[in-house]
Short mmCIF file of C-alpha atoms and ligand atoms in Angstrom, two decimals:
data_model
loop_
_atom_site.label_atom_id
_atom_site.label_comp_id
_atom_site.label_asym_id
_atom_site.label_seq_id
_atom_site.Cartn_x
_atom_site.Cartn_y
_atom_site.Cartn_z
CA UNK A 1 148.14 91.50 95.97
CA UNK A 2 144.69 92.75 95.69
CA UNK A 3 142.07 94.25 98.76
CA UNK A 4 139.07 91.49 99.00
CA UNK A 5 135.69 92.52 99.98
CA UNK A 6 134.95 91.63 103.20
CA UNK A 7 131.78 89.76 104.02
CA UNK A 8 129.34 91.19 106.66
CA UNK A 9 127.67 89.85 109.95
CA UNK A 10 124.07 88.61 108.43
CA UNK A 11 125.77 86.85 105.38
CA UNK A 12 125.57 83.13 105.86
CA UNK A 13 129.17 82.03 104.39
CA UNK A 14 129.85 83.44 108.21
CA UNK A 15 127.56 80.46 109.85
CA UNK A 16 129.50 77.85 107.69
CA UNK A 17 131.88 75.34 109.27
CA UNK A 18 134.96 75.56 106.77
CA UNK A 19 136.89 73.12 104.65
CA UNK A 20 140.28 72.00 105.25
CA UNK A 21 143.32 73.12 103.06
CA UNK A 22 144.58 70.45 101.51
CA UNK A 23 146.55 72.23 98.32
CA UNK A 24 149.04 74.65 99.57
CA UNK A 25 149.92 75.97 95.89
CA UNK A 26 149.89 79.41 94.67
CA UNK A 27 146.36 80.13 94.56
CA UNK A 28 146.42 79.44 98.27
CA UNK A 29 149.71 81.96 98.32
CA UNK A 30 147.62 84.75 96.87
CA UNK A 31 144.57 84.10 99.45
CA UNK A 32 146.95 85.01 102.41
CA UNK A 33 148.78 87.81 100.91
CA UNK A 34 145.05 89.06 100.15
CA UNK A 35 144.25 88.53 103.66
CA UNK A 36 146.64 89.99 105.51
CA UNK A 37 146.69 93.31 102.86
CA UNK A 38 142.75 93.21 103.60
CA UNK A 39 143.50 93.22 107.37
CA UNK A 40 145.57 95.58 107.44
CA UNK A 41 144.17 98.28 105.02
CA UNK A 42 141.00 97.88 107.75
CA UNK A 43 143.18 98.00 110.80
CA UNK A 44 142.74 94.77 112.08
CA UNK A 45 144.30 92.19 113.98
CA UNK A 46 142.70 89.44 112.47
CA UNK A 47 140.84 87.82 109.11
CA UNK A 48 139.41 84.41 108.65
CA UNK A 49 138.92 82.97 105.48
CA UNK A 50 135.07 82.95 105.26
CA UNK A 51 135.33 86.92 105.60
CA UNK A 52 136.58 86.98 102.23
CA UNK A 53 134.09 84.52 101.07
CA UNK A 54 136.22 81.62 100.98
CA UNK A 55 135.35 78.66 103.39
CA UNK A 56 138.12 76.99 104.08
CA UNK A 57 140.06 76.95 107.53
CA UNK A 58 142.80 79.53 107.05
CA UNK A 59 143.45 83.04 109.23
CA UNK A 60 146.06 85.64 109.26
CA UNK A 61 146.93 87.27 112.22
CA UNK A 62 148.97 90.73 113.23
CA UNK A 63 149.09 91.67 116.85
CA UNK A 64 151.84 93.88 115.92
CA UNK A 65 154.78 91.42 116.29
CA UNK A 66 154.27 90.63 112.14
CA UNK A 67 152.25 88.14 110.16
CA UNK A 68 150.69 84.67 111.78
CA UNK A 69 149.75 82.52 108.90
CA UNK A 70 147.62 79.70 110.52
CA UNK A 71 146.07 77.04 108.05
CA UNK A 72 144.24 73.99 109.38
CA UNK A 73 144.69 75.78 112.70
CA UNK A 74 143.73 73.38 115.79
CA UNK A 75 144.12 74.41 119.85
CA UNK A 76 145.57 72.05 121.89
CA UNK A 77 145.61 74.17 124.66
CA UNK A 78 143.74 76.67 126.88
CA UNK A 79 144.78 78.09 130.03
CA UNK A 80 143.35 80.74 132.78
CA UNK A 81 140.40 83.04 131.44
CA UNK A 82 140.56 86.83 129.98
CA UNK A 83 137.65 89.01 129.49
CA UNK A 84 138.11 92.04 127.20
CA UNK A 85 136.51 94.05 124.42
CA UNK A 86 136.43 92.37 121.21
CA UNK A 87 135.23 93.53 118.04
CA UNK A 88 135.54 92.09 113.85
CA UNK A 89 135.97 93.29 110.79
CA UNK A 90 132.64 91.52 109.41
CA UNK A 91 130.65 94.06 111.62
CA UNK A 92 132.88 97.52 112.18
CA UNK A 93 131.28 99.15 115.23
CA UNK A 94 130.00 96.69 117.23
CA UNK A 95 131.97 95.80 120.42
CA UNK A 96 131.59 93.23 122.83
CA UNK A 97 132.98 91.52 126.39
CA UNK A 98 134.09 87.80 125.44
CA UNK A 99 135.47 85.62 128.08
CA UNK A 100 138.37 83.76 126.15
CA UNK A 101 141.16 81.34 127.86
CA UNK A 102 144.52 83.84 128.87
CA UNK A 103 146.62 81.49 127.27
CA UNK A 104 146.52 79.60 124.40
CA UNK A 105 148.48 77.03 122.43
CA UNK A 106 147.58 76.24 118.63
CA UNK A 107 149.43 73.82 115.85
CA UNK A 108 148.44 74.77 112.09
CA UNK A 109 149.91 74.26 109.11
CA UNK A 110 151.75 76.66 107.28
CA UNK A 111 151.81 78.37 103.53
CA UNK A 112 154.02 75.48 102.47
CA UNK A 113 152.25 72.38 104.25
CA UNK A 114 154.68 72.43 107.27
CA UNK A 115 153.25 72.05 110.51
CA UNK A 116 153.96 74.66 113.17
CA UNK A 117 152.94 75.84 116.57
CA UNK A 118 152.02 79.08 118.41
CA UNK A 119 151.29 80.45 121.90
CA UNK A 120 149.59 83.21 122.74
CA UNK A 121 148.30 85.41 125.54
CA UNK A 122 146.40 88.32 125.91
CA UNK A 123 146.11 89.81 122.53
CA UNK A 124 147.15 86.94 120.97
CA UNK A 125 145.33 84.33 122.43
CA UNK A 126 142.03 86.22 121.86
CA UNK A 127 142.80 86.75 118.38
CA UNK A 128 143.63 83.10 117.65
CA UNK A 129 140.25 82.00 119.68
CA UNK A 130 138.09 84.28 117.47
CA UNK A 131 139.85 83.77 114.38
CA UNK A 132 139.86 79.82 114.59
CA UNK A 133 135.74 80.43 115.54
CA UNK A 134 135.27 81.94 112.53
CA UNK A 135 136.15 78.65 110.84
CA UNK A 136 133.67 77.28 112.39
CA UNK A 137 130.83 79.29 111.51
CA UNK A 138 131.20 81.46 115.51
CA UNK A 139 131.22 85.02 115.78
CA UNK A 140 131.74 87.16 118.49
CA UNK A 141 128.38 88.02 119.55
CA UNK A 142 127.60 84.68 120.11
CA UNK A 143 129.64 84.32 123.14
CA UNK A 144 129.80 88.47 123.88
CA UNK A 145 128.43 88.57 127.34
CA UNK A 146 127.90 92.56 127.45
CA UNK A 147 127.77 95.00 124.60
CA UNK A 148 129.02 98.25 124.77
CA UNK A 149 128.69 101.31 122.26
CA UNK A 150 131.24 103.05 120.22
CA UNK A 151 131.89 106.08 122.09
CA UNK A 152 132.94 104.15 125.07
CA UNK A 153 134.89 102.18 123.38
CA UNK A 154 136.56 105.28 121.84
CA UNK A 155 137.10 105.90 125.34
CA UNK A 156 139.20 103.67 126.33
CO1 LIG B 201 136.09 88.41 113.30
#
């Protein structure tokens, strides 16, 4: 496994709607396990594909309850509304209010081609909302409603 670089708000591979997977063979095998070691050497929750440069629609999340693989990721599902601090690895200290559905209900594909499907709320379903964005060329501040500065956030 290896750490990727990971692209920053302002870089246009971030505005880019991304391909589907269609080869789930090793070189797809050592894009997730460079995701997720990415994510979590930056203490995040989630990574999209296009943050390591690569525009195709794959995601890796960690809430804390262990890997989420999600490839061709697609919600069927949202539920009730949220509104919470967000924040992404593509731009480190900016935070934002999104609004984002409560709870959520996804099917993707996993590492092997097998279909699957998750729920989430709270955590969860935010993450999966703003990773699945990223796929399509969305970021955060697009839908933030209110920005607010480090040091509160630090406060929390
Ligand atoms: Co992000």
């Amino acid at each position: 496994m290896a750490l990727r670089n990971i692209v920053k708000f302002g870089d246009e591979r971030l505005r880019k709607k991304c391909r589907e997977v269609t080869a789930f063979d090793d070189k797809l095998w050592v894009l997730l396990d460079d995701m997720y070691e990415t994510m979590k050497a930056s203490d995040g929750v989630g990574l999209a594909a296009p943050q390591v440069g690569i525009l195709r629609r794959v995601a890796v999340i960690d809430v804390g309850d262990g890997p989420i693989e999600l490839i061709n990721p697609v919600i069927t599902s949202m539920r009730g509304k949220q509104h919470e601090v967000e924040g992404c690895l593509s731009s480190p200290n900016q935070w934002g209010y999104v609004e984002r559905p409560a709870k959520v209900k996804v099917t993707a594909m996993n590492r092997y081609g097998k279909e699957f499907k998750v729920e989430g709320t709270e955590l969860l379903a935010r993450a999966l909302c703003h990773e699945i964005d990223h796929l399509n060329g969305i970021l955060f501040t697009d839908l933030a409603d209110e920005m607010v500065d480090i040091d509160d956030k630090e406060e929390k």
